Amino acid sequence: MTDLSLTSLRSLPALAWITAAAMGLALVLALIVAPEDADQGISQRIFYIHVPIALTAYFCFGLGALKALLLLWRGEERYDLESYVAIHQGTIFGALTLITGAIWAKASWGVWWTWSSNQLVLFLVLFLFYCAYFMLRFSLDDGPRRARSSAVYALFGVALIPVSFLAIRLAEDFIHPTVFTREGPQMSGSMFATFVVSWAAVTLLAYVLYRVELTGKRLDADLRELREALQ
Amino acid sequence: MTYLADVVALTRKDLRIELRGRDTLPAMLLFVVTALVIFHFAIPDAAGDDAAYGLLWVAIVFTALLGLARAWVPEQEHGVLDGLVLAPCDRSAIWLGKALATLAFLVAAQAVALPAFVLFFEPLGVAALAGVLLADIGICAVGSLLSAMAAAGRARELLLPLLFLPLAIPLVVGGVGAAVSEQAERFLLFLLLYDAVFAVLSWASFEYVVTE
């Protein structure tokens, strides 16, 4: 049975409340306090949500790969679930990045999708890659082999991020030159502060969701073991 | 040099099986030529020359998938993999042997497909050919590992393309770039980088995928 330490469970609701407050603060800052962007107007405000979500997705994928590496290295079973949950969160945040990116593209360029935004294309590739990760997991039988295969695939994912980024940059050369860029004027101090608060809030949110899902999955596994023991 | 001897023995085993059974290579050949014929009808005349190079890469990737899907079938059907894993050889030698055999099939298929492409569509330069060869190495390195992963799953034929295609996107970028770009060497360098990164990753991680 996995050891669910009660102290860590007790801290979770408090952490969830702090996260809710931080998210509220970030929204107020992003929607009301931060100054309007001179170029893009109100649509620029989605930046404070979109970019932190994207960074958090990268962070989750990285965390999943780190746990995968630990699993292969140390062979401890718990890393499998941790890696899976981190990648699950990363995929959710990746999907949100695609959605918010599409909304932003519609607001500022008039189209829902554009191949000239490298970050969006990269997220599409990564989203497809990590969806395949789940297909792999659900197709293999539960056990150490599944854990290790998933871990190897997760490690391929972090290698794929820079390689794909480079590939997408190179592909501009023959597909089309970049027409749109998001390199606007430098952020002002209060814009930057809003961005940092949003980033912290979204990271906290991802962490809380990670903990909640992990706890749920572990409870599930424990319950199954107890049932089997009783039968 | 026992490692090399193991790799050679494993590669020869696969080539001999293919030579006797002829299960994979004729299917790959027929598939790639049929695909090229379909492309003739799929590209409108107005699409320009470069479109053909893009479709060549679609054909190469899917032909490779066909070969990769069959790669571990002999091992699976007769329980050979368990024996190989128990054998006193480095497990990565099993991967390397399989990757080399798959590479041999793929290159053999392209020995027919590329002249057919030149005949039907556009000429291929030296850079384009180098791009094909470099991408082949990457395809076989990554594909042999993923195919072993998928072979253990319930829906292996379905699973392999899903696992492989996202990883093949950079290879397609490199290959198409080498064929159509004026700075082809950048794309060849990129393919070399891809091969190095993913070959080392696959080589190091194969053991974890096949052991119980």
CSV table of C-alpha atoms in Angstrom, one decimal:
chain,number,residue,atom,x,y,z
A,1,MET,CA,0.0,0.0,0.0
A,2,THR,CA,1.2,3.5,-0.7
A,3,ASP,CA,1.8,5.7,2.3
A,4,LEU,CA,-0.6,8.5,2.2
A,5,SER,CA,0.8,10.8,4.8
A,6,LEU,CA,-2.1,12.6,6.4
A,7,THR,CA,-0.2,15.9,6.9
A,8,SER,CA,0.2,16.4,3.2
A,9,LEU,CA,-3.5,15.6,2.7
A,10,ARG,CA,-4.4,18.2,5.3
A,11,SER,CA,-2.4,20.9,3.7
A,12,LEU,CA,-4.2,20.4,0.4
A,13,PRO,CA,-7.5,22.3,1.1
A,14,ALA,CA,-5.6,25.2,2.4
A,15,LEU,CA,-3.4,25.2,-0.6
A,16,ALA,CA,-6.5,25.0,-2.8
A,17,TRP,CA,-7.9,28.1,-1.2
A,18,ILE,CA,-4.6,30.0,-1.6
A,19,THR,CA,-4.6,29.0,-5.2
A,20,ALA,CA,-8.2,30.2,-5.7
A,21,ALA,CA,-7.3,33.6,-4.1
A,22,ALA,CA,-4.1,33.9,-6.3
A,23,MET,CA,-6.1,33.1,-9.4
A,24,GLY,CA,-8.7,35.7,-8.4
A,25,LEU,CA,-6.0,38.3,-7.8
A,26,ALA,CA,-4.3,37.4,-11.1
A,27,LEU,CA,-7.6,37.9,-13.0
A,28,VAL,CA,-8.3,41.2,-11.3
A,29,LEU,CA,-4.8,42.4,-12.2
A,30,ALA,CA,-5.0,41.1,-15.7
A,31,LEU,CA,-8.5,42.4,-16.5
A,32,ILE,CA,-8.7,45.7,-14.6
A,33,VAL,CA,-5.4,46.9,-13.1
A,34,ALA,CA,-2.9,46.3,-16.0
A,35,PRO,CA,-2.8,49.1,-18.5
A,36,GLU,CA,-4.3,48.6,-21.9
A,37,ASP,CA,-1.8,47.7,-24.6
A,38,ALA,CA,-1.3,50.5,-27.0
A,39,ASP,CA,-1.2,48.3,-30.1
A,40,GLN,CA,-3.5,45.4,-29.4
A,41,GLY,CA,-6.0,46.9,-27.0
A,42,ILE,CA,-8.1,44.6,-24.8
A,43,SER,CA,-7.2,41.4,-26.7
A,44,GLN,CA,-3.7,41.7,-25.3
A,45,ARG,CA,-5.0,40.9,-21.9
A,46,ILE,CA,-5.3,37.2,-22.8
A,47,PHE,CA,-1.5,37.2,-22.7
A,48,TYR,CA,-1.6,37.1,-18.9
A,49,ILE,CA,-3.4,33.8,-19.1
A,50,HIS,CA,-2.1,32.3,-22.3
A,51,VAL,CA,1.6,32.5,-21.7
A,52,PRO,CA,1.5,31.3,-18.0
A,53,ILE,CA,-0.6,28.3,-19.1
A,54,ALA,CA,1.9,27.5,-21.9
A,55,LEU,CA,4.9,27.8,-19.5
A,56,THR,CA,3.1,25.6,-17.0
A,57,ALA,CA,2.4,23.0,-19.6
A,58,TYR,CA,6.2,22.9,-20.4
A,59,PHE,CA,6.9,22.7,-16.7
A,60,CYS,CA,4.5,19.7,-16.3
A,61,PHE,CA,6.0,17.9,-19.3
A,62,GLY,CA,9.4,18.5,-17.8
A,63,LEU,CA,8.3,17.3,-14.4
A,64,GLY,CA,6.8,14.2,-16.0
A,65,ALA,CA,10.1,13.4,-17.7
A,66,LEU,CA,12.0,14.0,-14.5
A,67,LYS,CA,9.8,11.5,-12.7
A,68,ALA,CA,10.2,9.1,-15.6
A,69,LEU,CA,13.9,9.4,-15.4
A,70,LEU,CA,13.8,8.7,-11.6
A,71,LEU,CA,11.6,5.7,-12.3
A,72,LEU,CA,14.1,4.2,-14.7
A,73,TRP,CA,17.0,5.1,-12.5
A,74,ARG,CA,15.7,4.1,-9.1
A,75,GLY,CA,13.0,1.7,-10.1
A,76,GLU,CA,10.6,2.9,-7.4
A,77,GLU,CA,7.0,2.3,-8.4
A,78,ARG,CA,5.5,5.5,-7.2
A,79,TYR,CA,7.3,7.6,-9.8
A,80,ASP,CA,5.2,5.9,-12.5
A,81,LEU,CA,2.0,7.4,-11.2
A,82,GLU,CA,3.7,10.8,-10.5
A,83,SER,CA,5.0,10.9,-14.0
A,84,TYR,CA,1.7,10.0,-15.5
A,85,VAL,CA,-0.2,12.6,-13.5
A,86,ALA,CA,2.3,15.3,-14.4
A,87,ILE,CA,2.0,14.5,-18.1
A,88,HIS,CA,-1.8,14.4,-17.7
A,89,GLN,CA,-1.8,17.9,-16.2
A,90,GLY,CA,0.7,19.0,-18.9
A,91,THR,CA,-1.7,17.8,-21.6
A,92,ILE,CA,-4.6,19.6,-20.1
A,93,PHE,CA,-2.7,22.8,-19.9
A,94,GLY,CA,-1.4,22.2,-23.4
A,95,ALA,CA,-5.0,21.9,-24.7
A,96,LEU,CA,-5.8,25.1,-22.9
A,97,THR,CA,-2.8,26.8,-24.5
A,98,LEU,CA,-4.1,25.8,-27.9
A,99,ILE,CA,-7.6,27.1,-27.1
A,100,THR,CA,-6.4,30.4,-25.6
A,101,GLY,CA,-3.9,30.7,-28.5
A,102,ALA,CA,-6.7,30.2,-31.0
A,103,ILE,CA,-8.8,32.9,-29.3
A,104,TRP,CA,-5.9,35.3,-29.3
A,105,ALA,CA,-5.2,34.6,-32.9
A,106,LYS,CA,-8.8,35.3,-33.8
A,107,ALA,CA,-8.8,38.5,-31.8
A,108,SER,CA,-5.6,39.9,-33.2
A,109,TRP,CA,-5.2,38.4,-36.6
A,110,GLY,CA,-8.7,37.5,-37.5
A,111,VAL,CA,-8.1,33.7,-37.9
A,112,TRP,CA,-8.6,30.9,-35.5
A,113,TRP,CA,-5.5,29.1,-36.5
A,114,THR,CA,-2.2,30.3,-38.1
A,115,TRP,CA,0.8,28.2,-39.0
A,116,SER,CA,3.0,31.2,-38.6
A,117,SER,CA,2.8,31.2,-34.8
A,118,ASN,CA,5.7,28.8,-34.0
A,119,GLN,CA,4.6,28.3,-30.4
A,120,LEU,CA,1.1,27.2,-31.4
A,121,VAL,CA,2.4,24.8,-34.0
A,122,LEU,CA,4.8,23.4,-31.4
A,123,PHE,CA,2.0,22.9,-28.9
A,124,LEU,CA,-0.1,21.1,-31.6
A,125,VAL,CA,2.8,18.7,-32.2
A,126,LEU,CA,3.4,18.2,-28.4
A,127,PHE,CA,-0.4,17.7,-27.9
A,128,LEU,CA,-0.5,15.0,-30.5
A,129,PHE,CA,2.7,13.4,-29.0
A,130,TYR,CA,1.3,13.3,-25.5
A,131,CYS,CA,-2.1,12.1,-26.6
A,132,ALA,CA,-0.2,9.1,-28.0
A,133,TYR,CA,1.4,8.7,-24.6
A,134,PHE,CA,-2.0,8.0,-23.2
A,135,MET,CA,-2.8,5.6,-26.0
A,136,LEU,CA,0.4,3.7,-25.2
A,137,ARG,CA,-0.5,3.6,-21.5
A,138,PHE,CA,-4.0,2.4,-22.0
A,139,SER,CA,-2.9,-0.3,-24.5
A,140,LEU,CA,-0.3,-1.9,-22.2
A,141,ASP,CA,-1.1,-4.2,-19.3
A,142,ASP,CA,-0.6,-2.7,-15.9
A,143,GLY,CA,2.9,-3.6,-14.6
A,144,PRO,CA,6.5,-2.7,-14.5
A,145,ARG,CA,6.8,-3.0,-18.3
A,146,ARG,CA,4.1,-0.4,-18.8
A,147,ALA,CA,5.7,1.9,-16.3
A,148,ARG,CA,9.0,1.7,-18.0
A,149,SER,CA,7.7,2.0,-21.6
A,150,SER,CA,5.7,5.0,-20.6
A,151,ALA,CA,8.7,6.5,-18.9
A,152,VAL,CA,10.9,6.0,-22.0
A,153,TYR,CA,8.2,7.7,-24.1
A,154,ALA,CA,7.9,10.6,-21.7
A,155,LEU,CA,11.7,11.1,-21.9
A,156,PHE,CA,11.4,11.1,-25.7
A,157,GLY,CA,8.9,13.9,-25.2
A,158,VAL,CA,11.4,16.3,-23.6
A,159,ALA,CA,13.9,15.6,-26.3
A,160,LEU,CA,11.2,16.3,-28.9
A,161,ILE,CA,10.4,19.8,-27.5
A,162,PRO,CA,13.6,21.5,-28.5
A,163,VAL,CA,14.0,19.3,-31.7
A,164,SER,CA,10.5,20.2,-32.8
A,165,PHE,CA,11.0,23.8,-32.0
A,166,LEU,CA,14.1,23.9,-34.1
A,167,ALA,CA,12.3,22.0,-36.9
A,168,ILE,CA,9.4,24.5,-36.9
A,169,ARG,CA,11.8,27.4,-37.0
A,170,LEU,CA,13.7,25.7,-39.9
A,171,ALA,CA,10.4,25.0,-41.7
A,172,GLU,CA,9.6,28.7,-41.9
A,173,ASP,CA,12.3,28.8,-44.5
A,174,PHE,CA,10.4,26.9,-47.1
A,175,ILE,CA,6.8,27.1,-45.9
A,176,HIS,CA,6.4,30.8,-45.5
A,177,PRO,CA,8.2,33.6,-43.8
A,178,THR,CA,6.9,34.9,-40.5
A,179,VAL,CA,4.3,37.6,-41.1
A,180,PHE,CA,3.0,38.1,-37.6
A,181,THR,CA,5.1,38.4,-34.5
A,182,ARG,CA,4.2,39.0,-31.0
A,183,GLU,CA,7.3,41.0,-30.3
A,184,GLY,CA,5.5,44.2,-29.3
A,185,PRO,CA,6.9,47.0,-27.3
A,186,GLN,CA,8.6,46.1,-24.0
A,187,MET,CA,6.3,45.4,-21.1
A,188,SER,CA,5.8,48.1,-18.6
A,189,GLY,CA,6.5,47.5,-14.9
A,190,SER,CA,2.9,46.9,-13.9
A,191,MET,CA,2.3,44.6,-16.9
A,192,PHE,CA,5.3,42.6,-15.9
A,193,ALA,CA,4.1,42.4,-12.3
A,194,THR,CA,0.7,41.2,-13.6
A,195,PHE,CA,2.4,38.6,-15.7
A,196,VAL,CA,4.4,37.3,-12.8
A,197,VAL,CA,1.4,37.1,-10.5
A,198,SER,CA,-0.6,35.2,-13.2
A,199,TRP,CA,2.3,32.8,-13.8
A,200,ALA,CA,2.6,32.1,-10.1
A,201,ALA,CA,-1.2,31.6,-9.8
A,202,VAL,CA,-1.3,29.2,-12.8
A,203,THR,CA,1.7,27.3,-11.5
A,204,LEU,CA,0.0,26.9,-8.1
A,205,LEU,CA,-3.2,25.8,-9.8
A,206,ALA,CA,-1.3,23.1,-11.8
A,207,TYR,CA,0.4,22.0,-8.6
A,208,VAL,CA,-2.9,21.7,-6.7
A,209,LEU,CA,-4.5,19.8,-9.5
A,210,TYR,CA,-1.4,17.5,-9.7
A,211,ARG,CA,-1.7,16.8,-6.0
A,212,VAL,CA,-5.5,16.2,-6.1
A,213,GLU,CA,-5.2,13.8,-9.0
A,214,LEU,CA,-2.3,12.0,-7.5
A,215,THR,CA,-4.1,11.6,-4.2
A,216,GLY,CA,-7.2,10.4,-5.9
A,217,LYS,CA,-5.3,7.9,-8.0
A,218,ARG,CA,-3.4,6.6,-5.0
A,219,LEU,CA,-6.6,6.2,-3.0
A,220,ASP,CA,-8.0,4.3,-5.9
A,221,ALA,CA,-5.1,1.9,-5.9
A,222,ASP,CA,-5.2,1.5,-2.2
A,223,LEU,CA,-8.9,0.8,-2.3
A,224,ARG,CA,-8.4,-1.9,-4.9
A,225,GLU,CA,-5.7,-3.5,-2.9
A,226,LEU,CA,-7.9,-3.6,0.2
A,227,ARG,CA,-10.8,-5.1,-1.8
A,228,GLU,CA,-8.5,-7.8,-3.1
A,229,ALA,CA,-7.2,-8.5,0.4
A,230,LEU,CA,-10.7,-8.8,1.7
A,231,GLN,CA,-11.9,-11.2,-0.9
B,1,MET,CA,34.2,-7.2,-30.2
B,2,THR,CA,31.4,-9.5,-29.1
B,3,TYR,CA,29.0,-6.6,-29.2
B,4,LEU,CA,29.5,-6.0,-32.9
B,5,ALA,CA,29.4,-9.8,-33.5
B,6,ASP,CA,26.0,-9.9,-31.7
B,7,VAL,CA,24.6,-7.0,-33.8
B,8,VAL,CA,25.8,-8.6,-37.0
B,9,ALA,CA,24.3,-12.0,-36.1
B,10,LEU,CA,20.9,-10.4,-35.2
B,11,THR,CA,20.8,-8.3,-38.4
B,12,ARG,CA,21.7,-11.3,-40.5
B,13,LYS,CA,19.0,-13.3,-38.8
B,14,ASP,CA,16.4,-10.7,-39.8
B,15,LEU,CA,17.7,-10.4,-43.3
B,16,ARG,CA,17.7,-14.2,-43.7
B,17,ILE,CA,14.1,-14.5,-42.4
B,18,GLU,CA,13.1,-11.9,-45.0
B,19,LEU,CA,15.0,-13.6,-47.7
B,20,ARG,CA,13.2,-16.9,-47.0
B,21,GLY,CA,9.7,-15.6,-46.1
B,22,ARG,CA,9.5,-12.4,-48.2
B,23,ASP,CA,6.9,-11.0,-45.8
B,24,THR,CA,7.9,-7.3,-45.6
B,25,LEU,CA,9.9,-6.0,-48.5
B,26,PRO,CA,7.5,-6.8,-51.4
B,27,ALA,CA,4.7,-5.2,-49.5
B,28,MET,CA,6.8,-2.1,-48.9
B,29,LEU,CA,7.7,-1.9,-52.6
B,30,LEU,CA,4.2,-2.3,-53.8
B,31,PHE,CA,2.9,0.2,-51.3
B,32,VAL,CA,5.4,3.0,-52.1
B,33,VAL,CA,4.9,2.7,-55.9
B,34,THR,CA,1.1,2.6,-55.5
B,35,ALA,CA,1.3,5.6,-53.3
B,36,LEU,CA,3.3,7.5,-55.9
B,37,VAL,CA,0.7,6.7,-58.5
B,38,ILE,CA,-2.0,8.0,-56.2
B,39,PHE,CA,0.0,11.2,-55.7
B,40,HIS,CA,-0.1,11.8,-59.4
B,41,PHE,CA,-3.9,12.0,-59.2
B,42,ALA,CA,-3.8,13.8,-55.9
B,43,ILE,CA,-1.6,16.8,-56.9
B,44,PRO,CA,-3.3,19.3,-59.3
B,45,ASP,CA,-1.0,20.5,-62.1
B,46,ALA,CA,-1.1,24.0,-60.7
B,47,ALA,CA,0.4,22.9,-57.4
B,48,GLY,CA,4.0,23.3,-58.6
B,49,ASP,CA,7.0,21.1,-58.4
B,50,ASP,CA,7.7,21.4,-54.7
B,51,ALA,CA,4.4,19.7,-53.8
B,52,ALA,CA,5.7,16.5,-55.2
B,53,TYR,CA,8.7,16.5,-52.8
B,54,GLY,CA,6.3,16.9,-49.9
B,55,LEU,CA,4.3,13.9,-51.0
B,56,LEU,CA,7.5,11.9,-51.5
B,57,TRP,CA,8.0,12.3,-47.8
B,58,VAL,CA,4.5,11.2,-46.9
B,59,ALA,CA,5.2,8.1,-49.0
B,60,ILE,CA,8.6,7.5,-47.3
B,61,VAL,CA,7.2,7.8,-43.8
B,62,PHE,CA,4.2,5.5,-44.4
B,63,THR,CA,6.3,2.9,-46.2
B,64,ALA,CA,8.7,2.9,-43.2
B,65,LEU,CA,5.7,2.5,-40.9
B,66,LEU,CA,4.7,-0.6,-42.9
B,67,GLY,CA,8.1,-2.1,-42.4
B,68,LEU,CA,8.3,-1.1,-38.7
B,69,ALA,CA,4.9,-2.6,-38.0
B,70,ARG,CA,6.2,-6.0,-39.2
B,71,ALA,CA,9.6,-5.5,-37.5
B,72,TRP,CA,8.9,-7.5,-34.3
B,73,VAL,CA,6.3,-9.8,-35.6
B,74,PRO,CA,8.7,-12.8,-36.0
B,75,GLU,CA,9.9,-12.3,-32.5
B,76,GLN,CA,6.4,-12.0,-31.1
B,77,GLU,CA,5.0,-15.0,-32.9
B,78,HIS,CA,7.6,-17.5,-31.7
B,79,GLY,CA,8.5,-16.0,-28.4
B,80,VAL,CA,12.0,-15.2,-29.6
B,81,LEU,CA,12.2,-11.9,-27.8
B,82,ASP,CA,12.1,-13.6,-24.4
B,83,GLY,CA,15.0,-15.8,-25.5
B,84,LEU,CA,16.9,-12.8,-26.8
B,85,VAL,CA,16.4,-10.9,-23.6
B,86,LEU,CA,17.7,-13.9,-21.6
B,87,ALA,CA,20.7,-14.4,-24.0
B,88,PRO,CA,24.0,-13.2,-22.6
B,89,CYS,CA,24.3,-10.2,-24.8
B,90,ASP,CA,23.8,-6.5,-24.3
B,91,ARG,CA,20.1,-5.7,-24.8
B,92,SER,CA,20.9,-2.7,-26.9
B,93,ALA,CA,22.4,-5.0,-29.4
B,94,ILE,CA,18.9,-6.4,-30.1
B,95,TRP,CA,17.7,-2.9,-30.9
B,96,LEU,CA,20.7,-2.1,-33.0
B,97,GLY,CA,20.3,-5.3,-35.0
B,98,LYS,CA,16.7,-4.6,-35.6
B,99,ALA,CA,17.3,-1.0,-36.6
B,100,LEU,CA,19.9,-2.1,-39.1
B,101,ALA,CA,17.7,-4.7,-40.6
B,102,THR,CA,14.8,-2.3,-40.9
B,103,LEU,CA,17.2,0.3,-42.4
B,104,ALA,CA,18.2,-2.3,-45.0
B,105,PHE,CA,14.6,-2.9,-45.9
B,106,LEU,CA,13.8,0.8,-46.1
B,107,VAL,CA,16.8,1.5,-48.3
B,108,ALA,CA,16.0,-1.4,-50.5
B,109,ALA,CA,12.4,-0.1,-50.9
B,110,GLN,CA,13.8,3.4,-51.7
B,111,ALA,CA,16.2,2.0,-54.3
B,112,VAL,CA,13.0,1.4,-56.3
B,113,ALA,CA,10.9,4.2,-55.0
B,114,LEU,CA,13.3,7.1,-55.6
B,115,PRO,CA,14.0,6.2,-59.3
B,116,ALA,CA,10.2,5.8,-59.7
B,117,PHE,CA,9.8,9.3,-58.2
B,118,VAL,CA,12.3,10.8,-60.6
B,119,LEU,CA,10.6,9.1,-63.5
B,120,PHE,CA,7.1,10.2,-62.5
B,121,PHE,CA,7.7,13.6,-61.0
B,122,GLU,CA,10.9,15.6,-60.3
B,123,PRO,CA,14.6,15.0,-60.3
B,124,LEU,CA,16.4,14.5,-56.9
B,125,GLY,CA,19.6,16.3,-56.1
B,126,VAL,CA,22.5,15.1,-54.0
B,127,ALA,CA,21.2,17.0,-51.0
B,128,ALA,CA,17.8,15.4,-51.3
B,129,LEU,CA,19.3,11.9,-51.4
B,130,ALA,CA,21.5,12.7,-48.4
B,131,GLY,CA,18.4,13.9,-46.6
B,132,VAL,CA,16.6,10.7,-47.4
B,133,LEU,CA,19.4,8.6,-46.1
B,134,LEU,CA,19.8,10.7,-42.9
B,135,ALA,CA,16.1,10.6,-42.3
B,136,ASP,CA,16.1,6.8,-42.8
B,137,ILE,CA,18.6,6.4,-40.0
B,138,GLY,CA,16.4,8.5,-37.7
B,139,ILE,CA,13.2,6.6,-38.7
B,140,CYS,CA,14.8,3.2,-38.1
B,141,ALA,CA,16.4,4.2,-34.8
B,142,VAL,CA,13.3,5.6,-33.3
B,143,GLY,CA,10.9,3.3,-35.1
B,144,SER,CA,12.6,0.1,-33.9
B,145,LEU,CA,12.2,1.1,-30.3
B,146,LEU,CA,8.6,2.4,-30.6
B,147,SER,CA,7.7,-0.7,-32.6
B,148,ALA,CA,9.0,-2.9,-29.7
B,149,MET,CA,6.9,-0.8,-27.3
B,150,ALA,CA,3.8,-1.1,-29.4
B,151,ALA,CA,4.3,-4.8,-30.0
B,152,ALA,CA,3.6,-5.4,-26.3
B,153,GLY,CA,0.3,-3.6,-26.5
B,154,ARG,CA,-3.1,-4.8,-27.3
B,155,ALA,CA,-3.6,-2.8,-30.5
B,156,ARG,CA,-0.1,-2.8,-31.9
B,157,GLU,CA,-0.9,-2.0,-35.5
B,158,LEU,CA,-3.0,1.0,-34.4
B,159,LEU,CA,-0.6,2.1,-31.7
B,160,LEU,CA,2.6,2.3,-33.7
B,161,PRO,CA,1.6,5.1,-36.1
B,162,LEU,CA,0.2,7.2,-33.2
B,163,LEU,CA,3.5,6.8,-31.3
B,164,PHE,CA,5.7,7.3,-34.3
B,165,LEU,CA,4.2,10.1,-36.4
B,166,PRO,CA,4.6,13.0,-33.9
B,167,LEU,CA,8.3,12.0,-33.7
B,168,ALA,CA,8.6,11.9,-37.5
B,169,ILE,CA,7.5,15.5,-38.0
B,170,PRO,CA,11.0,16.9,-37.5
B,171,LEU,CA,12.4,14.3,-39.9
B,172,VAL,CA,9.8,15.4,-42.6
B,173,VAL,CA,10.9,19.0,-42.1
B,174,GLY,CA,14.5,18.1,-42.5
B,175,GLY,CA,13.9,15.9,-45.5
B,176,VAL,CA,11.7,18.3,-47.4
B,177,GLY,CA,14.0,21.1,-46.5
B,178,ALA,CA,17.0,19.3,-47.9
B,179,ALA,CA,15.1,18.7,-51.2
B,180,VAL,CA,13.6,22.2,-51.7
B,181,SER,CA,15.6,24.7,-49.7
B,182,GLU,CA,18.5,26.6,-51.1
B,183,GLN,CA,20.4,26.2,-47.9
B,184,ALA,CA,20.1,22.4,-47.8
B,185,GLU,CA,23.1,21.9,-45.5
B,186,ARG,CA,21.2,23.5,-42.6
B,187,PHE,CA,18.5,20.8,-43.0
B,188,LEU,CA,21.1,18.0,-43.3
B,189,LEU,CA,22.8,19.2,-40.2
B,190,PHE,CA,19.5,19.3,-38.4
B,191,LEU,CA,18.8,15.7,-39.5
B,192,LEU,CA,22.2,14.7,-38.2
B,193,LEU,CA,21.4,16.2,-34.9
B,194,TYR,CA,18.0,14.4,-34.8
B,195,ASP,CA,19.7,11.1,-35.6
B,196,ALA,CA,22.3,11.6,-32.9
B,197,VAL,CA,19.9,12.6,-30.2
B,198,PHE,CA,17.3,10.0,-30.8
B,199,ALA,CA,19.7,7.2,-31.6
B,200,VAL,CA,21.4,7.6,-28.3
B,201,LEU,CA,18.1,7.9,-26.5
B,202,SER,CA,16.8,4.7,-28.1
B,203,TRP,CA,20.0,2.8,-27.6
B,204,ALA,CA,20.1,3.7,-23.9
B,205,SER,CA,16.4,3.1,-23.2
B,206,PHE,CA,15.7,-0.1,-25.2
B,207,GLU,CA,16.6,-2.4,-22.3
B,208,TYR,CA,13.8,-0.9,-20.2
B,209,VAL,CA,11.2,-1.5,-22.9
B,210,VAL,CA,11.8,-5.2,-23.4
B,211,THR,CA,12.6,-6.5,-19.9
B,212,GLU,CA,9.7,-7.6,-17.7
